[in-house]
Tab-separated table of C-alpha atoms in Angstrom:
chain	number	residue	atom	x	y	z
V	270	MET	CA	66.458	-69.575	-1.160
V	271	ILE	CA	64.409	-70.579	1.861
V	272	TYR	CA	60.655	-70.016	1.506
V	273	ASN	CA	58.454	-69.153	4.477
V	274	PHE	CA	55.212	-71.097	4.175
V	275	ASP	CA	54.184	-70.100	7.710
V	276	LYS	CA	53.557	-66.495	6.674
V	277	VAL	CA	49.850	-65.609	6.629
V	278	ILE	CA	48.887	-63.434	3.668
V	279	ASP	CA	45.504	-61.709	3.603
V	280	ARG	CA	43.854	-62.699	0.329
V	281	ARG	CA	40.575	-60.907	0.966
V	282	ASN	CA	39.576	-58.257	-1.583
V	283	SER	CA	42.066	-59.635	-4.106
V	284	GLY	CA	39.455	-61.171	-6.383
V	285	SER	CA	40.076	-64.608	-4.883
V	286	VAL	CA	37.304	-67.155	-5.457
V	287	LYS	CA	38.408	-68.999	-2.345
V	288	TRP	CA	38.225	-65.975	-0.057
V	289	ASP	CA	36.012	-63.369	-1.730
V	290	LYS	CA	33.217	-65.724	-2.827
V	291	LYS	CA	33.086	-67.766	0.375
V	292	ASP	CA	30.136	-65.921	1.939
V	293	GLU	CA	28.110	-66.481	-1.216
V	294	VAL	CA	29.157	-70.125	-1.582
V	295	PHE	CA	28.583	-71.116	2.043
V	296	GLN	CA	25.729	-68.685	2.771
V	297	GLU	CA	27.428	-67.735	6.024
V	298	VAL	CA	29.837	-65.080	7.260
V	299	ASP	CA	33.123	-65.717	9.054
V	300	VAL	CA	33.625	-69.093	7.389
V	301	LEU	CA	37.282	-70.146	7.180
V	302	PRO	CA	37.701	-71.275	3.543
V	303	MET	CA	39.553	-74.571	3.123
V	304	TRP	CA	37.843	-75.770	-0.013
V	305	VAL	CA	38.705	-74.825	-3.611
V	306	ALA	CA	42.039	-76.242	-4.773
V	307	ASP	CA	44.408	-73.330	-4.744
V	308	MET	CA	47.083	-72.515	-2.196
V	309	ASP	CA	47.431	-69.673	0.286
V	310	PHE	CA	51.139	-69.487	-0.558
V	311	PRO	CA	52.871	-67.124	-3.006
V	312	SER	CA	54.204	-68.729	-6.157
V	313	PRO	CA	57.962	-69.302	-6.494
V	314	MET	CA	60.034	-66.131	-6.650
V	315	PRO	CA	61.415	-66.906	-10.155
V	316	ILE	CA	57.828	-66.960	-11.435
V	317	ILE	CA	56.986	-63.656	-9.774
V	318	GLU	CA	60.112	-62.077	-11.241
V	319	ALA	CA	59.335	-63.490	-14.701
V	320	ILE	CA	55.842	-61.956	-14.596
V	321	LYS	CA	57.266	-58.594	-13.486
V	322	GLN	CA	59.811	-58.669	-16.278
V	323	ARG	CA	57.122	-59.470	-18.832
V	324	ALA	CA	54.957	-56.651	-17.461
V	325	ASP	CA	57.840	-54.222	-17.831
V	326	HIS	CA	57.784	-54.859	-21.583
V	327	GLY	CA	54.488	-53.002	-21.627
V	328	ILE	CA	52.907	-54.605	-24.696
V	329	PHE	CA	50.440	-57.431	-24.122
V	330	GLY	CA	49.191	-58.464	-27.531
V	331	TYR	CA	48.054	-61.871	-28.723
V	332	SER	CA	50.598	-64.364	-27.460
V	333	THR	CA	52.040	-67.647	-28.602
V	334	MET	CA	54.489	-70.205	-27.274
V	335	HIS	CA	58.129	-70.351	-28.314
V	336	ASP	CA	60.759	-73.068	-28.175
V	337	GLY	CA	61.856	-72.148	-24.653
V	338	TYR	CA	58.350	-72.830	-23.378
V	339	TYR	CA	58.223	-76.341	-24.826
V	340	ASP	CA	61.791	-77.082	-23.769
V	341	ALA	CA	60.917	-76.205	-20.167
V	342	ILE	CA	58.014	-78.670	-20.132
V	343	ILE	CA	60.041	-81.419	-21.779
V	344	GLN	CA	63.004	-80.987	-19.426
V	345	TRP	CA	60.766	-80.842	-16.327
V	346	ASN	CA	59.029	-84.114	-17.160
V	347	GLN	CA	62.310	-85.811	-17.925
V	348	ARG	CA	63.951	-84.488	-14.761
V	349	ARG	CA	61.081	-85.028	-12.343
V	350	HIS	CA	59.240	-88.004	-13.825
V	351	GLN	CA	61.630	-89.702	-16.268
V	352	TRP	CA	59.078	-89.201	-19.036
V	353	SER	CA	60.430	-88.312	-22.473
V	354	LEU	CA	58.100	-85.970	-24.335
V	355	GLU	CA	58.273	-84.598	-27.837
V	356	LYS	CA	57.431	-80.995	-28.640
V	357	ASP	CA	54.722	-81.920	-31.131
V	358	TRP	CA	52.817	-83.834	-28.451
V	359	ILE	CA	52.164	-80.704	-26.367
V	360	THR	CA	48.960	-78.810	-27.092
V	361	ILE	CA	47.561	-75.852	-25.200
V	362	SER	CA	44.299	-75.296	-23.342
V	363	SER	CA	42.964	-72.595	-21.058
V	364	GLY	CA	42.380	-75.283	-18.441
V	365	VAL	CA	42.010	-78.999	-17.865
V	366	VAL	CA	38.230	-78.829	-17.381
V	367	PRO	CA	37.592	-76.999	-20.699
V	368	ALA	CA	39.899	-79.499	-22.367
V	369	LEU	CA	37.963	-82.439	-20.887
V	370	ASN	CA	34.721	-81.064	-22.291
V	371	THR	CA	36.283	-80.678	-25.718
V	372	ILE	CA	37.782	-84.180	-25.558
V	373	VAL	CA	34.426	-85.708	-24.616
V	374	LYS	CA	32.696	-83.975	-27.517
V	375	THR	CA	35.462	-84.777	-29.997
V	376	PHE	CA	36.061	-88.467	-29.295
V	377	THR	CA	32.614	-89.738	-28.293
V	378	GLU	CA	29.058	-89.472	-29.553
V	379	PRO	CA	25.843	-88.632	-27.673
V	380	GLY	CA	24.710	-91.711	-25.770
V	381	ASP	CA	28.195	-93.229	-25.495
V	382	LYS	CA	29.284	-94.347	-22.046
V	383	ILE	CA	32.318	-92.888	-20.289
V	384	ILE	CA	33.853	-94.476	-17.193
V	385	ILE	CA	34.702	-92.532	-14.061
V	386	GLN	CA	35.939	-93.959	-10.771
V	387	SER	CA	33.996	-92.349	-7.961
V	388	PRO	CA	34.298	-90.672	-5.589
V	389	VAL	CA	36.144	-88.377	-7.963
V	390	TYR	CA	36.564	-84.748	-9.015
V	391	TYR	CA	33.015	-83.687	-9.869
V	392	PRO	CA	33.701	-81.817	-13.160
V	393	PHE	CA	34.320	-85.254	-14.695
V	394	THR	CA	30.636	-86.040	-14.271
V	395	ASN	CA	29.620	-82.612	-15.549
V	396	ALA	CA	31.748	-82.979	-18.690
V	397	ILE	CA	29.992	-86.249	-19.472
V	398	VAL	CA	26.388	-85.474	-18.589
V	399	GLU	CA	26.266	-81.904	-19.902
V	400	ASN	CA	27.519	-83.097	-23.280
V	401	GLY	CA	24.860	-85.784	-23.630
V	402	ARG	CA	26.991	-88.811	-22.770
V	403	GLU	CA	26.336	-91.420	-20.085
V	404	VAL	CA	28.330	-91.993	-16.917
V	405	LEU	CA	29.498	-95.522	-16.187
V	406	LEU	CA	30.510	-95.752	-12.539
V	407	ASN	CA	33.418	-97.971	-11.569
V	408	ARG	CA	33.477	-97.199	-7.861
V	409	LEU	CA	36.755	-97.257	-6.024
V	410	GLN	CA	37.107	-99.534	-3.014
V	411	LEU	CA	38.358	-98.148	0.304
V	412	LYS	CA	40.482	-100.799	2.013
V	413	ASN	CA	42.693	-100.240	5.043
V	414	GLY	CA	42.735	-96.504	4.517
V	415	ARG	CA	43.549	-96.467	0.781
V	416	TYR	CA	41.458	-96.433	-2.371
V	417	TYR	CA	41.900	-99.232	-4.912
V	418	MET	CA	40.487	-99.786	-8.378
V	419	ASP	CA	37.854	-102.507	-8.725
V	420	PHE	CA	38.925	-104.258	-11.926
V	421	GLU	CA	36.418	-107.092	-11.544
V	422	ASP	CA	33.520	-104.633	-11.438
V	423	LEU	CA	34.957	-102.773	-14.421
V	424	ARG	CA	35.202	-105.880	-16.581
V	425	GLU	CA	31.662	-106.927	-15.694
V	426	GLN	CA	30.202	-103.587	-16.808
V	427	LEU	CA	31.963	-103.169	-20.136
V	428	ASP	CA	30.139	-103.375	-23.443
V	429	SER	CA	30.539	-101.897	-26.917
V	430	SER	CA	28.945	-98.590	-25.870
V	431	VAL	CA	31.853	-97.731	-23.551
V	432	LYS	CA	34.246	-95.465	-25.446
V	433	MET	CA	36.347	-93.613	-22.870
V	434	ILE	CA	37.593	-93.520	-19.304
V	435	ILE	CA	38.507	-90.315	-17.489
V	436	LEU	CA	41.246	-91.334	-15.093
V	437	CYS	CA	42.443	-89.225	-12.149
V	438	ASN	CA	46.180	-89.911	-11.652
V	439	PRO	CA	47.000	-89.102	-8.844
V	440	HIS	CA	43.500	-89.343	-7.466
V	441	ASN	CA	41.428	-86.396	-6.287
V	442	PRO	CA	39.985	-86.512	-3.633
V	443	GLY	CA	41.266	-89.857	-2.295
V	444	GLY	CA	44.951	-89.053	-2.677
V	445	SER	CA	46.017	-92.430	-4.103
V	446	VAL	CA	49.065	-92.408	-6.362
V	447	TRP	CA	48.231	-95.244	-8.725
V	448	THR	CA	51.071	-97.724	-8.989
V	449	LYS	CA	52.536	-98.805	-12.303
V	450	GLU	CA	50.939	-102.225	-11.774
V	451	GLU	CA	47.480	-100.710	-11.191
V	452	LEU	CA	47.793	-98.533	-14.279
V	453	GLN	CA	49.095	-101.471	-16.291
V	454	GLU	CA	46.024	-103.562	-15.530
V	455	LEU	CA	43.673	-100.683	-16.259
V	456	GLY	CA	45.455	-99.896	-19.505
V	457	GLU	CA	45.302	-103.489	-20.717
V	458	ILE	CA	41.563	-103.608	-20.077
V	459	CYS	CA	41.097	-100.400	-22.046
V	460	LEU	CA	43.215	-101.586	-24.967
V	461	ALA	CA	41.331	-104.875	-25.179
V	462	ASN	CA	37.989	-103.048	-25.268
V	463	HIS	CA	38.962	-100.084	-27.490
V	464	ILE	CA	38.508	-97.550	-24.710
V	465	LEU	CA	40.395	-94.245	-24.924
V	466	VAL	CA	42.172	-93.263	-21.702
V	467	VAL	CA	41.967	-89.579	-20.797
V	468	SER	CA	44.185	-89.067	-17.777
V	469	ASP	CA	43.912	-85.962	-15.608
V	470	GLU	CA	47.411	-85.772	-14.108
V	471	ILE	CA	47.250	-82.215	-12.804
V	472	HIS	CA	48.378	-83.211	-9.281
V	473	CYS	CA	51.358	-85.229	-10.517
V	474	ASP	CA	54.045	-82.969	-9.024
V	475	LEU	CA	52.563	-83.032	-5.508
V	476	VAL	CA	53.559	-86.533	-4.418
V	477	TYR	CA	54.828	-87.374	-0.938
V	478	THR	CA	57.982	-89.259	-0.021
V	479	ASP	CA	57.819	-93.054	-0.527
V	480	TYR	CA	55.358	-92.770	-3.407
V	481	LYS	CA	56.076	-92.627	-7.125
V	482	TYR	CA	53.893	-91.026	-9.768
V	483	THR	CA	53.820	-92.907	-13.056
V	484	PRO	CA	52.579	-91.036	-16.149
V	485	PHE	CA	50.049	-93.363	-17.728
V	486	ALA	CA	51.414	-92.809	-21.226
V	487	SER	CA	54.977	-93.625	-20.151
V	488	ILE	CA	54.234	-97.288	-19.402
V	489	SER	CA	54.229	-98.567	-22.975
V	490	LYS	CA	54.028	-97.447	-26.581
V	491	ALA	CA	50.537	-98.933	-26.804
V	492	PHE	CA	49.349	-96.902	-23.809
V	493	GLU	CA	51.027	-93.798	-25.195
V	494	GLN	CA	49.071	-94.124	-28.433
V	495	ASN	CA	45.786	-94.773	-26.629
V	496	SER	CA	45.830	-91.847	-24.216
V	497	ILE	CA	45.496	-88.129	-23.732
V	498	CYS	CA	47.253	-86.656	-20.713
V	499	CYS	CA	46.001	-83.441	-19.107
V	500	THR	CA	48.591	-81.470	-17.144
V	501	ALA	CA	49.047	-77.926	-15.889
V	502	PRO	CA	51.357	-75.777	-13.772
V	503	SER	CA	48.349	-74.494	-11.855
V	504	LYS	CA	48.374	-76.939	-8.947
V	505	THR	CA	52.161	-77.301	-8.909
V	506	PHE	CA	52.992	-73.590	-8.669
V	507	ASN	CA	49.632	-72.070	-7.597
V	508	LEU	CA	48.908	-70.509	-10.995
V	509	ALA	CA	45.239	-71.413	-11.503
V	510	GLY	CA	44.270	-67.795	-12.160
V	511	LEU	CA	46.577	-67.598	-15.178
V	512	GLN	CA	44.515	-70.271	-16.965
V	513	LEU	CA	46.970	-72.375	-18.924
V	514	SER	CA	47.175	-76.153	-19.269
V	515	ASN	CA	49.244	-78.497	-21.412
V	516	ILE	CA	47.345	-81.352	-23.030
V	517	ILE	CA	49.795	-84.029	-24.130
V	518	ILE	CA	48.685	-86.164	-27.082
V	519	PRO	CA	51.360	-88.473	-28.542
V	520	ASN	CA	49.003	-90.069	-31.099
V	521	ALA	CA	49.123	-87.894	-34.225
V	522	ASP	CA	45.574	-88.766	-35.350
V	523	LEU	CA	44.081	-88.020	-31.935
V	524	ARG	CA	46.074	-84.800	-31.754
V	525	LYS	CA	44.864	-83.681	-35.176
V	526	LYS	CA	41.237	-84.229	-34.195
V	527	PHE	CA	41.704	-82.392	-30.889
V	528	LEU	CA	43.423	-79.431	-32.540
V	529	GLY	CA	40.680	-79.305	-35.149
V	530	ALA	CA	38.096	-79.070	-32.388
V	531	VAL	CA	39.901	-76.392	-30.384
V	532	SER	CA	40.541	-74.301	-33.502
V	533	ARG	CA	36.823	-73.542	-33.482
V	534	THR	CA	36.902	-72.311	-29.867
V	535	PRO	CA	38.925	-69.828	-27.777
V	536	LEU	CA	40.444	-72.780	-25.915
V	537	GLN	CA	43.974	-72.144	-27.164
V	538	LEU	CA	44.019	-68.420	-26.480
V	539	THR	CA	46.361	-67.587	-23.627
V	540	ASN	CA	48.127	-64.572	-22.166
V	541	PRO	CA	51.779	-63.517	-21.972
V	542	PHE	CA	51.906	-63.761	-18.184
V	543	ALA	CA	50.784	-67.388	-18.197
V	544	ILE	CA	53.446	-68.259	-20.740
V	545	ALA	CA	56.205	-66.499	-18.823
V	546	ALA	CA	55.098	-68.003	-15.501
V	547	THR	CA	54.862	-71.563	-16.830
V	548	GLU	CA	58.248	-71.469	-18.512
V	549	SER	CA	59.899	-69.982	-15.428
V	550	GLY	CA	58.255	-72.475	-13.077
V	551	TYR	CA	59.317	-75.515	-15.056
V	552	LYS	CA	62.856	-74.152	-15.445
V	553	GLU	CA	63.453	-72.824	-11.928
V	554	GLY	CA	60.701	-74.118	-9.650
V	555	ASP	CA	62.307	-77.293	-8.280
V	556	GLU	CA	63.646	-75.727	-5.079
V	557	TRP	CA	60.314	-74.135	-4.158
V	558	LEU	CA	58.352	-77.297	-4.966
V	559	ASP	CA	60.602	-79.523	-2.865
V	560	GLN	CA	60.206	-77.188	0.113
V	561	LEU	CA	56.445	-76.988	-0.471
V	562	VAL	CA	55.968	-80.768	-0.427
V	563	THR	CA	57.993	-80.987	2.793
V	564	TYR	CA	55.755	-78.342	4.376
V	565	LEU	CA	52.587	-80.050	3.149
V	566	GLN	CA	53.759	-83.315	4.707
V	567	LYS	CA	54.137	-81.493	8.031
V	568	ASN	CA	50.575	-80.227	7.673
V	569	VAL	CA	49.348	-83.752	6.917
V	570	ASP	CA	51.146	-85.035	10.015
V	571	TYR	CA	49.745	-82.229	12.162
V	572	LEU	CA	46.195	-82.782	10.920
V	573	THR	CA	46.456	-86.547	11.426
V	574	ASP	CA	47.807	-86.241	14.952
V	575	TYR	CA	45.197	-83.647	15.898
V	576	ILE	CA	42.268	-85.664	14.586
V	577	ASP	CA	43.538	-88.937	16.045
V	578	THR	CA	43.882	-87.218	19.419
V	579	HIS	CA	40.775	-85.058	19.577
V	580	MET	CA	38.241	-86.346	17.024
V	581	LYS	CA	38.328	-90.115	17.188
V	582	SER	CA	35.080	-90.481	15.233
V	583	ILE	CA	36.862	-89.149	12.142
V	584	THR	CA	39.424	-91.045	10.071
V	585	VAL	CA	42.086	-89.403	7.926
V	586	ILE	CA	42.568	-91.089	4.565
V	587	GLN	CA	46.323	-90.670	4.382
V	588	PRO	CA	47.141	-88.847	1.142
V	589	GLU	CA	49.907	-90.210	-1.031
V	590	SER	CA	49.694	-87.016	-3.070
V	591	THR	CA	47.944	-83.620	-3.375
V	592	TYR	CA	47.257	-80.973	-0.743
V	593	LEU	CA	43.664	-82.168	-0.488
V	594	VAL	CA	42.964	-84.459	2.460
V	595	TRP	CA	39.920	-86.731	2.462
V	596	LEU	CA	38.313	-87.162	5.875
V	597	ASP	CA	35.948	-90.019	6.673
V	598	CYS	CA	33.325	-88.483	8.968
V	599	ARG	CA	30.838	-91.342	8.842
V	600	GLY	CA	31.653	-92.210	12.440
V	601	LEU	CA	29.759	-89.091	13.506
V	602	GLY	CA	26.538	-90.785	12.417
V	603	LEU	CA	25.241	-87.749	10.496
V	604	GLU	CA	23.462	-87.596	7.176
V	605	PRO	CA	25.449	-85.618	4.561
V	606	GLU	CA	23.218	-82.549	4.877
V	607	LYS	CA	23.497	-82.592	8.683
V	608	LEU	CA	27.275	-82.941	8.457
V	609	GLU	CA	27.440	-79.971	6.108
V	610	GLN	CA	25.279	-77.862	8.414
V	611	LEU	CA	27.396	-78.793	11.421
V	612	LEU	CA	30.645	-77.754	9.767
V	613	VAL	CA	29.422	-74.634	7.966
V	614	LYS	CA	26.721	-73.213	10.230
V	615	ARG	CA	28.259	-74.060	13.596
V	616	ALA	CA	31.975	-74.667	13.103
V	617	ARG	CA	32.309	-71.990	10.412
V	618	VAL	CA	34.737	-74.044	8.327
V	619	GLY	CA	34.337	-74.308	4.575
V	620	PHE	CA	35.294	-77.740	3.265
V	621	ASN	CA	34.220	-79.475	0.065
V	622	GLN	CA	31.444	-81.888	0.965
V	623	GLY	CA	32.061	-85.481	-0.019
V	624	TYR	CA	28.681	-86.117	-1.619
V	625	THR	CA	29.577	-83.684	-4.434
V	626	PHE	CA	32.245	-86.159	-5.587
V	627	GLY	CA	29.630	-88.761	-6.447
V	628	PRO	CA	28.584	-92.151	-5.029
V	629	GLY	CA	30.931	-93.248	-2.291
V	630	GLY	CA	31.636	-89.698	-1.154
V	631	GLU	CA	28.732	-89.387	1.256
V	632	GLY	CA	29.886	-88.749	4.812
V	633	PHE	CA	33.319	-87.509	3.761
V	634	VAL	CA	34.780	-84.009	3.451
V	635	ARG	CA	37.767	-82.733	1.467
V	636	VAL	CA	40.104	-80.357	3.304
V	637	ASN	CA	42.592	-78.068	1.576
V	638	ILE	CA	45.742	-78.036	3.735
V	639	ALA	CA	47.780	-75.761	1.432
V	640	CYS	CA	47.806	-72.981	3.977
V	641	PRO	CA	50.008	-71.827	6.856
V	642	GLN	CA	49.813	-74.306	9.712
V	643	SER	CA	48.307	-71.631	11.963
V	644	VAL	CA	45.311	-71.439	9.585
V	645	LEU	CA	44.992	-75.212	9.534
V	646	ARG	CA	45.146	-75.222	13.334
V	647	GLU	CA	42.322	-72.670	13.532
V	648	GLY	CA	40.142	-74.737	11.192
V	649	LEU	CA	40.704	-77.892	13.223
V	650	HIS	CA	39.992	-76.062	16.500
V	651	ARG	CA	36.687	-74.806	15.103
V	652	MET	CA	35.797	-78.281	13.910
V	653	ASN	CA	36.768	-79.952	17.162
V	654	LYS	CA	34.737	-77.542	19.282
V	655	VAL	CA	31.417	-78.364	17.624
V	656	ILE	CA	32.148	-82.086	17.440
V	657	GLN	CA	32.839	-82.181	21.173
V	658	GLU	CA	29.555	-80.330	21.720
V	659	LEU	CA	27.829	-82.883	19.497
V	660	ASN	CA	29.361	-85.754	21.454
V	661	ASN	CA	28.379	-84.203	24.790
V	662	THR	CA	24.813	-83.691	23.597
V	663	SER	CA	24.618	-87.294	22.380
V	664	GLN	CA	25.944	-88.565	25.703
V	665	SER	CA	23.447	-86.428	27.617
V	666	LEU	CA	20.549	-87.728	25.538
V	667	SER	CA	21.799	-91.289	25.988
V	668	GLY	CA	22.007	-90.795	29.743
V	669	THR	CA	18.493	-89.351	29.866
V	670	GLN	CA	17.092	-92.276	27.906
V	671	ASN	CA	18.859	-94.782	30.162
V	672	ASN	CA	17.367	-93.065	33.217
């Protein structure tokens, strides 16, 4: 079937964090929310029908996975990513972030160092610091509009206290799809220094044409046995509210330790709707996903053309993946707090501010483009209006000083 991603659906008063919490989050009214990473599109019709069918059963007791669930995940990864999984590798979590916290506590000790590559998804830092571990920053390098890993810096910083790296593959917020060669070099460094690789691959299905996602664990048997891969249908099919993730752990010893840890928490409890939705999505969601990625590419192109034409002080970091676009606003010459005030207080657009993603994020914003293009257009118009006013004011002040 043909899906209509241009249709605007009112999500207000639906319990949506993105829309119903925006006034509280941004401390302003009439802010257009383009921040938290969920989409303003309905999920694929097969998923909706699967949830309806499960609801019709009428009994919603404690739920567990069955063979069809695991088969759907295995077949999806083989079909879409040429990655051969085994059923036993797949463990369940209520979300990637809860799983990361459990992984940090299970496989490291207080005071151990854990590598992150900033600017990066901020819950990585929280999972480390709030559990009494230390962050080791291996900052990414922005070159010619793309982020690259700094392997020289990484090697220089390593010592025996470094036990883990939390990798973002593909990268959020920079949008880089790490190449097999980049992952190979990173993986070899980690093997040589006994560093466990925990790879958040939640955006793996949202990759644009000409780029290829490589599951870290698929590169070699050694990498497979030295990694934990965090995946979920939430970003792929817009199912974040159903709270279900699949944590893939090929190494039997690592898996045993992880399962022992989660057995003492509610981390593995899930609900029948999440199970039905995930299985349906991985079995029948290809058509919807292909159309979605095509639409997202059109939104990327529209945003890029608009900014290049109207807001020349801003640079679009071209995403290779995800529906989250990273904008370099440093050309505006504003401190991070001033940039935030300009966009929220005056433009009334709600983006994620770059400084929240750690060192290297200052002066950037992250824009969620998973919305009808008319909504994206409105957000860009609001942004452009205040930036033109800012430019005119700066020119007026400059003219006054010259006089």
